[in-house]
XYZ file of C-alpha atoms in Angstrom:
367
model
C 0.305 -0.214 -0.610
C 1.867 3.476 -0.804
C 2.148 5.501 1.690
C 0.303 9.340 1.105
C 2.142 12.717 2.182
C 0.134 13.658 4.341
C 0.979 10.203 6.419
C 4.799 10.475 4.997
C 4.685 13.583 7.395
C 2.959 12.599 10.220
C 5.450 9.392 10.214
C 7.972 11.889 9.979
C 7.557 13.909 13.734
C 7.744 10.026 15.501
C 11.089 10.490 17.170
C 13.882 9.398 15.222
C 15.336 6.731 18.404
C 11.289 5.061 18.015
C 11.227 5.145 13.620
C 14.606 3.068 13.956
C 13.470 0.721 15.785
C 11.743 -3.226 14.821
C 10.646 -3.144 19.045
C 10.287 -6.338 21.371
C 9.109 -8.805 19.313
C 7.149 -11.419 21.429
C 7.139 -15.491 21.270
C 4.520 -16.668 19.542
C 0.713 -16.414 21.381
C -1.522 -18.877 18.647
C -4.950 -18.235 20.062
C -6.737 -21.627 18.251
C -7.046 -25.067 20.210
C -4.376 -27.588 19.457
C -0.821 -26.124 20.159
C 1.263 -27.708 22.314
C 3.008 -24.700 23.995
C 6.114 -24.656 25.640
C 7.369 -21.588 23.913
C 7.261 -18.624 26.133
C 8.607 -20.586 29.716
C 4.582 -19.689 31.118
C 3.356 -21.913 34.046
C 2.389 -24.913 32.473
C 0.133 -25.056 36.672
C -3.061 -23.488 36.628
C -2.692 -21.139 39.756
C -3.300 -21.110 43.254
C -7.568 -21.585 43.817
C -7.739 -18.586 46.218
C -6.776 -16.203 43.223
C -9.673 -16.712 41.437
C -11.216 -16.691 44.389
C -9.746 -13.071 44.872
C -10.798 -11.327 41.876
C -14.330 -12.660 42.408
C -14.478 -10.828 46.042
C -12.238 -7.621 44.091
C -15.892 -7.293 40.892
C -18.017 -6.883 43.644
C -19.479 -3.768 44.791
C -17.681 -0.040 43.082
C -14.728 -1.786 43.537
C -13.870 -1.614 39.542
C -15.631 1.742 39.496
C -12.520 2.646 41.598
C -8.837 3.721 40.822
C -7.545 1.656 42.267
C -4.145 1.993 45.399
C -1.332 4.047 43.165
C 0.930 1.805 45.556
C -0.107 -1.539 46.136
C -0.479 -1.559 50.063
C -1.873 -5.093 50.347
C -0.325 -6.894 47.740
C 3.316 -4.887 49.276
C 2.566 -5.940 52.901
C 1.637 -9.778 52.152
C 4.832 -10.083 49.413
C 7.062 -8.268 52.890
C 5.818 -11.120 55.070
C 7.007 -14.113 53.097
C 10.368 -12.441 51.522
C 11.278 -10.996 54.791
C 11.923 -7.828 54.297
C 10.169 -3.932 54.894
C 6.489 -3.232 52.822
C 8.815 -0.224 52.034
C 11.455 -1.618 50.622
C 8.355 -2.935 47.684
C 7.357 -0.751 44.259
C 4.663 -3.128 42.561
C 4.376 -2.457 38.402
C 2.605 -3.564 35.708
C 4.327 -6.462 35.001
C 8.343 -6.784 35.917
C 8.575 -5.427 31.936
C 7.073 -2.314 33.961
C 9.787 -2.173 36.967
C 12.810 -2.553 33.672
C 10.745 0.605 32.267
C 10.932 2.557 35.760
C 14.330 1.529 37.211
C 15.906 2.913 32.804
C 13.815 5.495 33.322
C 15.201 6.125 36.586
C 18.903 5.966 36.326
C 19.873 6.329 32.522
C 19.604 9.225 30.678
C 19.337 10.399 26.658
C 22.908 9.343 25.485
C 24.577 7.827 28.996
C 25.105 3.545 28.183
C 23.230 0.842 30.848
C 24.960 -2.577 30.336
C 23.403 -5.753 30.398
C 25.177 -9.331 29.281
C 24.493 -11.241 25.889
C 22.449 -13.290 25.855
C 19.842 -12.294 27.461
C 16.334 -10.657 27.693
C 16.474 -9.235 24.416
C 14.042 -6.604 25.477
C 16.266 -4.201 27.696
C 17.660 -4.052 23.936
C 14.004 -1.651 23.057
C 14.527 -0.437 26.471
C 17.397 0.879 26.314
C 16.396 2.305 22.437
C 13.025 3.961 23.409
C 14.666 5.502 26.072
C 17.747 6.910 23.916
C 20.427 5.236 25.498
C 23.084 3.232 24.442
C 22.589 -0.846 25.130
C 26.239 -2.174 26.026
C 26.532 -5.736 26.342
C 28.669 -7.350 26.878
C 29.494 -10.810 26.127
C 28.702 -14.001 28.821
C 32.252 -16.438 28.925
C 31.076 -19.862 27.533
C 30.880 -20.653 31.084
C 28.146 -18.278 31.373
C 30.284 -16.482 33.622
C 30.430 -12.508 34.075
C 33.770 -11.601 32.170
C 36.225 -9.064 33.934
C 35.978 -6.303 31.120
C 31.799 -6.247 32.679
C 32.834 -3.747 35.160
C 34.423 -1.465 32.770
C 33.555 2.028 31.059
C 31.883 2.137 28.383
C 34.050 1.817 25.299
C 31.956 4.252 23.642
C 31.824 6.966 25.361
C 34.235 6.889 27.626
C 32.281 7.174 30.690
C 31.144 4.365 32.952
C 27.482 2.668 32.965
C 24.405 4.168 34.566
C 23.057 1.545 35.195
C 23.113 -2.397 35.064
C 21.214 -5.342 34.357
C 21.143 -8.722 34.998
C 18.962 -11.322 34.764
C 19.447 -14.502 37.310
C 18.606 -16.829 36.504
C 19.864 -16.087 32.835
C 17.551 -16.952 29.697
C 17.677 -18.132 27.498
C 20.567 -20.149 29.256
C 19.075 -20.425 32.999
C 22.245 -20.650 34.365
C 22.799 -18.570 38.490
C 25.507 -16.190 39.143
C 26.610 -16.652 42.602
C 24.781 -13.913 45.209
C 28.518 -13.309 46.409
C 29.259 -13.032 43.098
C 26.636 -10.272 42.498
C 27.084 -8.873 45.837
C 30.786 -8.410 44.663
C 29.489 -6.490 40.915
C 27.217 -4.998 42.447
C 30.507 -3.181 44.878
C 32.507 -2.318 41.885
C 30.192 -0.457 39.976
C 29.591 3.590 39.905
C 25.914 2.019 39.554
C 23.027 0.536 40.613
C 23.181 -3.428 39.983
C 19.416 -4.264 38.786
C 19.445 -8.421 39.599
C 16.481 -10.002 37.717
C 14.827 -12.399 39.384
C 12.225 -13.373 36.353
C 12.846 -17.006 37.107
C 14.452 -16.646 40.766
C 11.578 -18.634 42.784
C 12.913 -22.148 40.582
C 16.458 -21.390 42.016
C 17.934 -22.539 45.155
C 19.103 -19.242 45.962
C 18.305 -15.542 45.115
C 19.168 -11.940 46.106
C 17.131 -10.732 48.059
C 19.143 -10.885 50.847
C 21.771 -8.536 49.381
C 19.319 -5.147 49.076
C 19.814 -4.923 52.943
C 23.392 -5.304 52.254
C 23.689 -2.839 49.863
C 21.858 0.538 47.900
C 22.791 -0.562 45.003
C 21.400 -3.648 44.500
C 17.725 -3.468 43.784
C 16.260 -6.955 42.935
C 12.688 -7.232 40.158
C 9.738 -10.094 40.488
C 7.341 -11.739 38.204
C 4.563 -13.063 39.549
C 4.283 -13.945 35.932
C 6.353 -17.642 36.880
C 6.511 -18.397 39.154
C 2.860 -17.591 40.539
C 1.213 -19.177 37.076
C -0.725 -15.289 36.598
C 1.464 -14.247 33.267
C -2.267 -13.499 32.489
C -2.490 -10.841 35.009
C 0.883 -8.144 34.533
C 2.340 -7.927 37.988
C 6.306 -7.618 39.356
C 7.653 -6.172 41.843
C 10.789 -4.693 42.964
C 12.488 -4.665 46.164
C 14.753 -1.516 46.939
C 16.368 -0.177 50.329
C 13.613 2.289 51.169
C 15.587 5.647 49.675
C 15.296 3.222 46.513
C 11.715 2.726 46.290
C 11.099 6.190 46.826
C 12.791 7.654 43.875
C 11.698 4.596 41.797
C 8.198 5.676 42.455
C 8.281 9.345 41.533
C 8.716 7.554 37.533
C 5.909 5.308 37.898
C 2.878 5.169 36.421
C -0.173 7.076 38.230
C -2.379 3.864 38.286
C 0.380 1.147 37.287
C -1.527 -2.150 38.891
C -5.345 -2.101 38.239
C -7.536 -3.446 41.536
C -8.069 -7.474 39.994
C -4.136 -8.032 38.970
C -3.406 -6.464 43.137
C -6.011 -9.364 45.044
C -5.134 -11.806 42.677
C -0.981 -11.375 43.466
C -2.148 -11.222 47.102
C -3.499 -14.308 47.284
C -0.944 -16.008 44.898
C 1.987 -15.036 46.870
C -0.149 -15.737 50.666
C -0.417 -19.577 49.135
C 3.334 -20.529 49.516
C 2.014 -24.106 50.285
C 0.936 -23.946 46.688
C 4.300 -22.666 45.366
C 6.448 -25.243 46.588
C 4.351 -27.551 45.291
C 4.041 -26.037 41.634
C 8.018 -25.481 42.024
C 8.591 -29.063 43.283
C 6.456 -30.604 39.982
C 8.840 -27.705 37.388
C 12.113 -28.959 38.812
C 10.932 -32.990 38.814
C 10.028 -31.927 34.775
C 12.688 -30.144 34.120
C 14.759 -32.211 34.901
C 13.513 -35.623 32.329
C 13.758 -33.195 29.983
C 17.204 -33.006 30.307
C 17.825 -36.487 30.778
C 16.586 -36.919 27.707
C 17.019 -34.689 25.843
C 20.859 -35.498 26.436
C 19.546 -38.614 24.557
C 18.831 -37.783 21.499
C 22.456 -36.011 21.072
C 22.126 -32.320 22.455
C 23.875 -30.504 24.352
C 21.626 -29.241 27.980
C 22.383 -26.045 29.794
C 22.124 -27.494 33.602
C 18.952 -24.925 34.801
C 17.857 -23.148 37.706
C 15.082 -22.282 36.415
C 12.060 -23.394 34.033
C 12.639 -23.650 30.606
C 16.786 -25.625 29.246
C 19.118 -24.291 27.163
C 19.417 -27.126 24.681
C 21.967 -27.060 20.815
C 22.511 -29.777 19.079
C 26.099 -30.669 17.387
C 24.835 -32.538 13.943
C 20.916 -30.806 13.257
C 19.572 -27.125 12.431
C 18.601 -25.897 15.384
C 16.356 -23.910 12.712
C 14.806 -27.106 10.956
C 13.922 -28.888 14.400
C 11.864 -25.992 15.962
C 9.764 -25.980 12.521
C 9.261 -29.434 12.468
C 8.218 -29.153 16.009
C 5.574 -26.292 14.827
C 4.720 -28.032 11.988
C 3.032 -30.465 14.803
C 2.188 -27.860 15.940
C 4.451 -28.051 18.598
C 6.128 -24.249 19.825
C 9.411 -23.554 20.645
C 11.904 -21.526 21.263
C 14.671 -20.478 18.556
C 16.872 -17.905 19.377
C 19.875 -17.051 17.330
C 22.229 -14.081 18.680
C 24.480 -12.418 16.739
C 28.038 -13.843 17.561
C 26.872 -16.112 19.625
C 25.122 -18.644 16.844
C 21.706 -19.841 17.770
C 20.348 -22.952 20.581
C 16.464 -23.933 21.500
C 14.798 -22.835 24.685
C 12.354 -24.703 25.788
C 9.631 -24.173 29.087
C 9.356 -26.796 31.042
C 5.373 -28.172 30.440
C 2.921 -30.696 32.198
C 4.604 -33.951 32.567
C 2.170 -34.741 29.212
C 3.042 -32.097 27.554
C 6.570 -33.139 27.624
C 5.565 -36.187 26.762
C 4.679 -35.027 23.403
C 7.425 -33.500 22.459
C 9.694 -36.161 22.932
C 7.564 -38.712 20.877
C 7.892 -36.203 18.471
C 11.625 -34.960 18.735
C 11.619 -39.132 18.402
C 10.132 -39.532 15.011
C 11.775 -36.344 14.528
C 15.304 -37.370 14.876
C 14.715 -40.870 13.409
C 14.156 -39.027 10.261
C 17.035 -37.708 10.152
C 19.598 -40.768 11.205
């Protein structure tokens, strides 16, 4: 379709930083039935039964006719009790992506640089682009560790970076950096260190205790993965109160709706459900990794609800496409200078059986 002169004039008014980028490209979300969906790291189980009850209560009376609590204090109090922190150390957001946006807004100005490891969450680059800042990506080592150069000034500006974000566990690898290593990193950096713990509830350790030790460390968490609430969008950050006070200045006015607040509060209160879910995911994760290795894949030991695997003989893109033809979705991911591979969400045992059965057929066809 041809673009009219009026449309061209309108497009010319868009900020150059926005016009030049593609934006964040999410994983496939098919709306029709019949798919085995293992591509976007959603929890394969329904959330705590208390969630639907809380949502029903939130829909009663005039709750939805009124603006929600702008600071989601109901959730802050419950989460503080569960996590062993104070309520004023928590800031809530419309998913942890909202918190990441707030952090970039707060700390990084136009022309400044932020730093992230690569391969990691591709949204970091998008957030930097939107803000008009440099996203300085430093490659992990072959062992998925941070190199010594990670604390160096930005090569382009010669200036220290203004914000560092480290996903822990990392995606796509599922690997975990030790909390003591990240505390040491924070002490070497001239800026805040954000530890993105979107998958933290599936790992053996986390960095919440580090927040008490350093006002440079901010931990972000998601309710989408471990609490099975990807559909409502709710996340939170944990930091020292003075840091939370500054972050709150740049959040949207009412960034968490009443239904999301009620659902998230009920979910985090049900720690028995969480422990059962963690056990199921970890058990299935181990079985999936074992079976993939029997098919000849190299599988990185994961601390998340997914596994990252590569195959030395066969095309990852072809494996992905062959599975898609069978209505099975996994994530084919390619990174400049790093190569490509397959990220597979840990589903139910039945879903993993479907995947493994299809892989068995595909591998036999390739021999």
